[in-house]
Coordinates of C-alpha atoms and ligand atoms in Angstrom, one line a residue:
M9 CA 109.5 25.6 -28.1
I10 CA 110.8 28.9 -26.7
Q11 CA 114.1 29.9 -28.3
H12 CA 116.6 30.9 -25.7
T13 CA 119.4 33.4 -26.2
D14 CA 122.7 31.9 -27.2
L15 CA 124.6 33.2 -24.2
K16 CA 128.0 32.3 -25.6
S17 CA 127.4 34.7 -28.5
L18 CA 126.9 37.7 -26.2
P19 CA 129.7 40.2 -25.4
L20 CA 130.2 40.7 -21.7
A21 CA 128.1 43.8 -21.4
Q22 CA 125.1 42.1 -23.0
L23 CA 125.6 38.9 -21.0
K24 CA 125.4 41.1 -17.8
E25 CA 122.0 42.4 -18.9
E26 CA 120.8 38.9 -19.6
I27 CA 122.0 37.5 -16.3
V28 CA 120.7 40.5 -14.3
A29 CA 117.3 39.9 -16.0
L30 CA 117.4 36.4 -14.6
G31 CA 117.6 37.8 -11.1
E32 CA 121.3 37.0 -10.7
K33 CA 124.1 39.4 -9.6
P34 CA 126.1 41.1 -12.4
F35 CA 129.4 39.4 -11.2
R36 CA 127.9 36.1 -12.1
A37 CA 128.1 37.2 -15.7
A38 CA 131.8 37.8 -15.4
Q39 CA 132.2 34.3 -14.0
L40 CA 130.2 32.8 -16.8
Y41 CA 132.1 34.7 -19.4
E42 CA 135.4 33.5 -18.0
W43 CA 134.3 29.9 -18.0
M44 CA 133.1 30.1 -21.6
H45 CA 135.8 32.3 -23.1
V46 CA 138.9 31.8 -21.1
R47 CA 138.6 28.4 -19.5
L48 CA 136.8 27.1 -22.6
A49 CA 134.3 25.0 -20.6
D50 CA 132.2 22.5 -22.6
S51 CA 129.3 22.3 -20.2
W52 CA 127.5 24.4 -17.6
E53 CA 127.9 21.7 -15.0
E54 CA 131.7 22.1 -14.8
M55 CA 131.4 25.8 -13.8
S56 CA 132.1 24.9 -10.2
N57 CA 132.0 28.4 -8.6
L58 CA 128.3 28.8 -9.6
S59 CA 125.5 27.5 -7.5
K60 CA 124.1 24.1 -8.4
T61 CA 120.6 25.6 -8.9
F62 CA 122.0 28.3 -11.3
R63 CA 123.9 25.7 -13.3
E64 CA 120.8 23.4 -13.4
M65 CA 118.7 26.3 -14.7
L66 CA 121.2 27.1 -17.3
T67 CA 121.5 23.4 -18.4
D68 CA 117.7 23.2 -18.7
R69 CA 117.1 26.5 -20.5
Y70 CA 120.2 27.4 -22.4
P71 CA 122.0 25.1 -24.8
L72 CA 125.7 25.8 -24.6
T73 CA 127.3 26.1 -28.0
V74 CA 130.1 23.5 -28.2
L75 CA 131.3 22.0 -31.5
R76 CA 132.0 18.3 -31.8
V77 CA 135.0 17.0 -33.7
V78 CA 134.0 14.6 -36.4
R79 CA 137.4 14.2 -38.1
E80 CA 140.9 15.2 -37.3
Q81 CA 143.7 14.8 -39.8
T82 CA 147.3 15.6 -39.3
S83 CA 149.6 16.4 -42.2
R84 CA 152.7 14.1 -42.3
I85 CA 154.5 16.8 -44.3
D86 CA 154.2 19.8 -42.0
G87 CA 152.1 18.9 -38.9
T88 CA 149.2 21.0 -40.0
K89 CA 145.9 19.8 -38.6
K90 CA 142.6 19.9 -40.2
F91 CA 139.4 19.6 -38.1
L92 CA 135.9 18.8 -39.3
F93 CA 133.4 20.0 -36.7
S94 CA 129.7 19.3 -36.3
L95 CA 127.6 22.3 -35.2
P96 CA 124.7 21.9 -32.8
D97 CA 122.2 21.5 -35.7
G98 CA 124.4 18.8 -37.4
N99 CA 125.9 21.1 -40.1
L100 CA 129.6 20.6 -40.7
V101 CA 132.4 23.2 -40.9
E102 CA 136.1 22.8 -41.2
S103 CA 139.0 24.6 -39.6
V104 CA 142.8 24.4 -40.0
W105 CA 145.6 24.6 -37.3
M106 CA 149.0 25.6 -38.5
R107 CA 152.2 25.9 -36.5
Y108 CA 154.5 28.7 -37.5
R109 CA 157.7 30.0 -36.0
H110 CA 155.8 33.1 -34.7
G111 CA 153.0 31.0 -33.1
N112 CA 150.0 28.9 -33.8
S113 CA 147.5 30.1 -36.3
V114 CA 143.9 28.9 -36.8
C115 CA 141.9 29.3 -40.0
I116 CA 138.2 29.4 -39.3
S117 CA 135.0 29.2 -41.4
S118 CA 132.4 32.0 -41.2
Q119 CA 129.5 30.3 -43.0
V120 CA 128.3 26.8 -43.8
G121 CA 128.9 26.8 -47.5
C122 CA 129.1 30.1 -49.4
R123 CA 127.0 31.9 -52.0
M124 CA 129.8 33.8 -53.8
G125 CA 130.3 31.2 -56.5
C126 CA 134.1 31.6 -57.1
S127 CA 134.9 29.2 -59.9
F128 CA 137.9 27.5 -58.3
C129 CA 136.6 27.2 -54.7
A130 CA 135.1 24.0 -53.2
S131 CA 133.2 25.9 -50.4
T132 CA 130.6 27.3 -52.8
I133 CA 129.7 24.2 -54.7
G134 CA 126.6 23.4 -52.7
G135 CA 125.7 27.1 -52.1
L136 CA 125.1 28.8 -48.8
E137 CA 123.5 26.8 -46.0
R138 CA 123.6 29.3 -43.2
N139 CA 125.6 31.9 -41.4
L140 CA 127.7 30.9 -38.3
T141 CA 126.9 32.6 -35.0
P142 CA 129.7 34.4 -33.1
A143 CA 129.9 31.4 -30.7
E144 CA 130.3 28.9 -33.5
M145 CA 133.2 31.0 -34.9
L146 CA 134.8 31.3 -31.5
D147 CA 134.4 27.7 -30.6
Q148 CA 136.4 26.5 -33.6
I149 CA 139.3 28.2 -32.0
Y150 CA 138.4 27.2 -28.5
R151 CA 138.1 23.5 -29.4
I152 CA 141.4 23.5 -31.3
Q153 CA 143.3 25.3 -28.4
K154 CA 141.9 22.6 -26.0
L155 CA 142.7 19.7 -28.3
T156 CA 146.2 20.8 -29.2
G157 CA 146.9 22.0 -25.7
E158 CA 148.8 25.0 -27.2
R159 CA 147.9 28.6 -27.3
V160 CA 146.5 30.1 -30.5
S161 CA 148.0 33.5 -31.3
N162 CA 146.8 34.2 -34.8
V163 CA 143.4 33.8 -36.4
V164 CA 142.6 34.0 -40.1
V165 CA 139.0 34.1 -41.3
M166 CA 139.9 32.3 -44.5
G167 CA 138.0 29.1 -44.3
S168 CA 134.6 28.4 -45.9
G169 CA 132.2 31.3 -46.3
E170 CA 132.4 35.0 -47.1
P171 CA 132.9 36.8 -43.7
L172 CA 131.5 40.1 -44.9
D173 CA 128.4 38.3 -46.0
N174 CA 127.9 37.5 -42.3
Y175 CA 128.8 41.0 -41.2
D176 CA 127.1 41.5 -37.8
N177 CA 128.1 38.1 -36.4
L178 CA 131.7 38.7 -37.7
I179 CA 132.0 42.0 -35.9
T180 CA 130.7 40.6 -32.6
F181 CA 133.1 37.6 -33.1
L182 CA 136.1 39.9 -33.6
H183 CA 135.3 42.0 -30.5
M184 CA 134.9 38.9 -28.4
L185 CA 138.0 37.2 -29.7
T186 CA 140.2 40.2 -29.0
D187 CA 138.5 41.3 -25.8
E188 CA 140.7 41.3 -22.7
H189 CA 138.1 39.2 -20.8
G190 CA 138.3 36.4 -23.4
L191 CA 141.2 34.8 -25.3
H192 CA 142.5 38.3 -25.8
I193 CA 144.2 37.7 -29.2
S194 CA 145.8 40.8 -30.5
Q195 CA 143.7 42.5 -33.2
R196 CA 146.9 42.8 -35.3
N197 CA 147.1 39.0 -35.3
V198 CA 143.7 38.7 -36.9
T199 CA 143.1 38.7 -40.7
V200 CA 139.7 38.8 -42.4
S201 CA 139.7 37.8 -46.1
T202 CA 137.0 39.0 -48.4
C203 CA 136.1 38.5 -52.1
G204 CA 135.4 42.2 -52.1
I205 CA 131.9 43.3 -51.0
V206 CA 132.6 47.0 -51.4
P207 CA 129.9 48.6 -49.1
K208 CA 130.9 46.2 -46.3
M209 CA 134.6 47.1 -46.7
Y210 CA 133.6 50.7 -46.1
E211 CA 131.6 49.7 -43.0
L212 CA 134.5 47.6 -41.7
A213 CA 136.9 50.6 -42.1
K214 CA 134.7 52.5 -39.7
E215 CA 134.7 49.8 -36.9
G216 CA 137.9 51.1 -35.3
L217 CA 139.5 47.7 -35.5
Q218 CA 143.2 47.1 -36.0
I219 CA 142.8 43.8 -37.9
T220 CA 144.3 43.0 -41.3
L221 CA 142.0 43.0 -44.3
A222 CA 142.9 40.6 -47.1
L223 CA 141.3 41.1 -50.5
S224 CA 140.9 38.1 -52.8
L225 CA 141.9 39.8 -56.1
H226 CA 142.9 36.9 -58.3
A227 CA 143.0 39.1 -61.4
A228 CA 144.1 42.6 -62.1
V229 CA 141.7 43.3 -64.9
D230 CA 137.9 43.2 -64.7
D231 CA 137.1 40.8 -67.5
K232 CA 139.5 38.1 -66.2
R233 CA 138.3 38.7 -62.6
Q234 CA 134.7 38.3 -63.7
E235 CA 135.5 34.9 -65.2
L236 CA 136.8 33.7 -61.9
M237 CA 134.5 35.5 -59.4
P238 CA 130.8 36.4 -60.0
I239 CA 131.1 39.2 -57.4
A240 CA 133.5 41.0 -59.8
K241 CA 130.4 41.8 -62.0
R242 CA 128.9 43.8 -59.2
Y243 CA 132.1 45.7 -58.1
R244 CA 134.8 46.8 -60.5
I245 CA 138.4 46.8 -59.6
G246 CA 138.5 50.6 -59.6
E247 CA 135.8 50.6 -56.9
L248 CA 137.6 47.9 -54.9
M249 CA 140.8 50.0 -55.0
E250 CA 139.0 53.0 -53.7
A251 CA 137.6 51.0 -50.9
C252 CA 141.1 49.7 -50.1
G253 CA 142.3 53.3 -50.0
E254 CA 139.6 54.2 -47.5
Y255 CA 140.4 51.2 -45.4
Y256 CA 144.0 52.2 -45.2
A257 CA 143.2 55.9 -44.6
R258 CA 140.9 55.1 -41.6
T259 CA 142.8 52.3 -40.0
G260 CA 146.5 52.8 -41.0
R261 CA 146.5 49.0 -41.8
R262 CA 147.8 48.0 -45.2
I263 CA 145.7 45.6 -47.2
T264 CA 147.0 42.2 -48.4
F265 CA 146.1 41.1 -51.9
E266 CA 145.5 37.4 -52.3
Y267 CA 146.1 36.1 -55.8
S268 CA 145.5 32.4 -56.5
L269 CA 147.5 31.4 -59.6
V270 CA 145.5 29.4 -62.0
G271 CA 147.5 27.7 -64.8
G272 CA 146.9 29.4 -68.1
V273 CA 144.3 31.8 -66.7
N274 CA 145.9 34.6 -64.7
D275 CA 149.6 33.7 -64.5
T276 CA 151.2 35.5 -67.4
Q277 CA 153.9 38.2 -67.2
E278 CA 151.4 40.8 -68.3
D279 CA 149.1 39.7 -65.4
A280 CA 152.1 40.2 -63.0
M281 CA 152.8 43.6 -64.4
R282 CA 149.2 44.8 -64.0
L283 CA 149.0 43.3 -60.5
S284 CA 152.3 45.2 -59.7
G285 CA 150.6 48.4 -60.7
L286 CA 147.7 47.9 -58.4
A287 CA 149.8 46.8 -55.4
K288 CA 152.3 49.6 -55.9
A289 CA 149.6 52.3 -56.0
H290 CA 148.1 51.0 -52.7
G291 CA 151.3 49.8 -50.9
C292 CA 149.9 46.3 -50.7
H293 CA 151.6 43.1 -49.9
V294 CA 150.8 40.3 -52.3
N295 CA 150.2 36.7 -51.2
L296 CA 150.4 34.3 -54.1
I297 CA 148.5 31.0 -53.7
P298 CA 149.2 28.2 -56.2
V299 CA 145.6 27.1 -56.9
N300 CA 144.7 24.0 -55.0
P301 CA 143.1 21.6 -57.5
V302 CA 139.5 20.7 -56.5
K303 CA 138.0 17.5 -57.7
E304 CA 134.8 19.1 -59.0
R305 CA 136.7 21.8 -61.0
N306 CA 139.2 21.3 -63.8
F307 CA 141.7 24.1 -62.9
V308 CA 145.3 23.3 -62.9
Q309 CA 148.2 24.8 -61.0
S310 CA 150.8 27.0 -62.8
D311 CA 154.1 25.2 -62.9
R312 CA 156.8 26.0 -60.5
H313 CA 158.8 28.0 -63.0
R314 CA 155.9 30.1 -64.0
I315 CA 155.1 30.9 -60.4
E316 CA 158.8 31.9 -59.8
L317 CA 158.7 34.2 -62.9
F318 CA 155.4 35.7 -61.7
K319 CA 156.9 36.4 -58.3
N320 CA 160.1 37.8 -59.7
K321 CA 158.2 40.2 -61.9
L322 CA 156.4 41.6 -58.8
E323 CA 159.6 41.8 -56.9
K324 CA 161.4 43.7 -59.7
N325 CA 158.6 46.2 -59.4
G326 CA 159.3 46.6 -55.7
I327 CA 156.3 44.7 -54.4
N328 CA 156.5 42.8 -51.2
V329 CA 155.4 39.3 -52.1
T330 CA 155.1 35.9 -50.5
I331 CA 154.0 32.5 -51.9
R332 CA 151.7 30.9 -49.5
R333 CA 153.3 27.7 -48.2
E334 CA 150.9 24.9 -49.3
M335 CA 150.4 23.6 -45.8
G336 CA 148.4 20.4 -45.4
R337 CA 148.3 19.5 -49.1
D338 CA 148.0 15.9 -48.2
I339 CA 144.9 16.5 -46.0
D340 CA 142.5 18.4 -48.2
G341 CA 143.9 21.7 -47.2
A342 CA 141.9 23.9 -49.5
C343 CA 138.7 25.6 -48.3
G344 CA 135.7 23.3 -48.2
Q345 CA 137.5 20.2 -49.5
L346 CA 137.3 18.1 -46.4
R347 CA 133.6 18.8 -45.8
R348 CA 132.7 17.9 -49.3
R349 CA 134.7 14.7 -49.3
Y350 CA 133.1 13.7 -46.0
M351 CA 129.6 14.4 -47.2
D352 CA 130.3 12.5 -50.4
T353 CA 131.7 9.4 -48.9
D354 CA 130.5 9.1 -45.3
Q355 CA 127.0 10.4 -45.6
K356 CA 125.8 9.4 -49.0
G357 CA 127.1 6.0 -48.3
Ligands
LIG12 N1 135.4 34.4 -48.9 C1 136.7 34.8 -48.5 C2 137.5 33.7 -47.8 C3 137.8 32.6 -48.8 S1 139.1 31.5 -48.5 C4 137.4 35.4 -49.7 O1 136.9 35.2 -50.8 O2 138.5 36.0 -49.5 C5 140.6 32.3 -48.6 C6 141.3 32.4 -50.0 O3 141.5 31.1 -50.6 C7 140.5 33.3 -50.9 O4 141.4 34.1 -51.6 C8 140.0 32.3 -51.9 O5 139.7 32.8 -53.2 C9 141.1 31.3 -52.0 N2 140.8 29.9 -52.5 C10 139.6 29.3 -52.4 N3 139.7 28.1 -53.1 C11 140.9 28.0 -53.5 C12 141.6 27.0 -54.3 N4 141.1 25.8 -54.6 N5 142.9 27.2 -54.6 C13 143.5 28.4 -54.2 N6 142.9 29.4 -53.5 C14 141.6 29.2 -53.2

């Protein structure tokens, strides 16, 4: 079977080339782009200002990437919604929709599974299945905007997968998401979270994007970090901090450190002091995440009091710190949990 180009993963300039090669006028590409990326169409047929023959040709030859909702759960606590989507090949990914005062935020997945192996994370348990295409990343947002009927203004790439391990598709996705011909989400409202793949952080710094980079630090010393995150054996904290410095120097955007508090592992006052040192040196904001217990792992959350003490220590040192509100705790909010539960119960019978 001939593999046809995934038209929905093409930025407008490339879509034009593709459409012209098919013998169509360039303005047809702009129409198609608008249908896919602004009107969020779910079929070629509905693109009513295109000729019937053109639509039929597209339907025959080009599968349009549209995700299908398999599960939708709404938190009774805070209204957060979690979606489990089926990709065209049957793989599953999850996304989260959160309503904040400043607008609606969607957390998307960048890969099916993950190969980074962080010890507290559910996404990595079955390893990496495959990368998501730009269209598959975009369509998580598109489906959610259509289903909720509300505009999405913030996007965080903090779901399953390591975005910098799917680098080229991520960059295309970011350009298309923030392009004025598409949803046109402000780059400043987009955050990409990485476990710290140093060479890719340098590459990202050179892309000329105004997005926020979040670094999953989780420990302020190398040996502790290595216990939690295999990637820490490859890149030391010193190298990571240099990469953060370069990112800031090139983009003017401050980095956020993410720090998941794991009871008895990385939540002491000494940990807080060392973390303060790193954050201070780099002018970074710290986002504390009480670890979300995952069935397959036996980590526990630090108790409330310890979390407060940790936060106070950072604040006393002049660090800007937030505790991530645990949205959707009652609906498998943590990365990869819903997909795993679904695969356990619904598919294995
Ligand atoms: N691969 C990217 C995105 C991961 S998800 C990264 O590593 O940054 C976003 C954040 O949630 C990361 O900081 C990740 O380490 C953290 N995380 C994953 N599972 C968690 C859990 N069970 N509890 C708390 N934080 C978790």
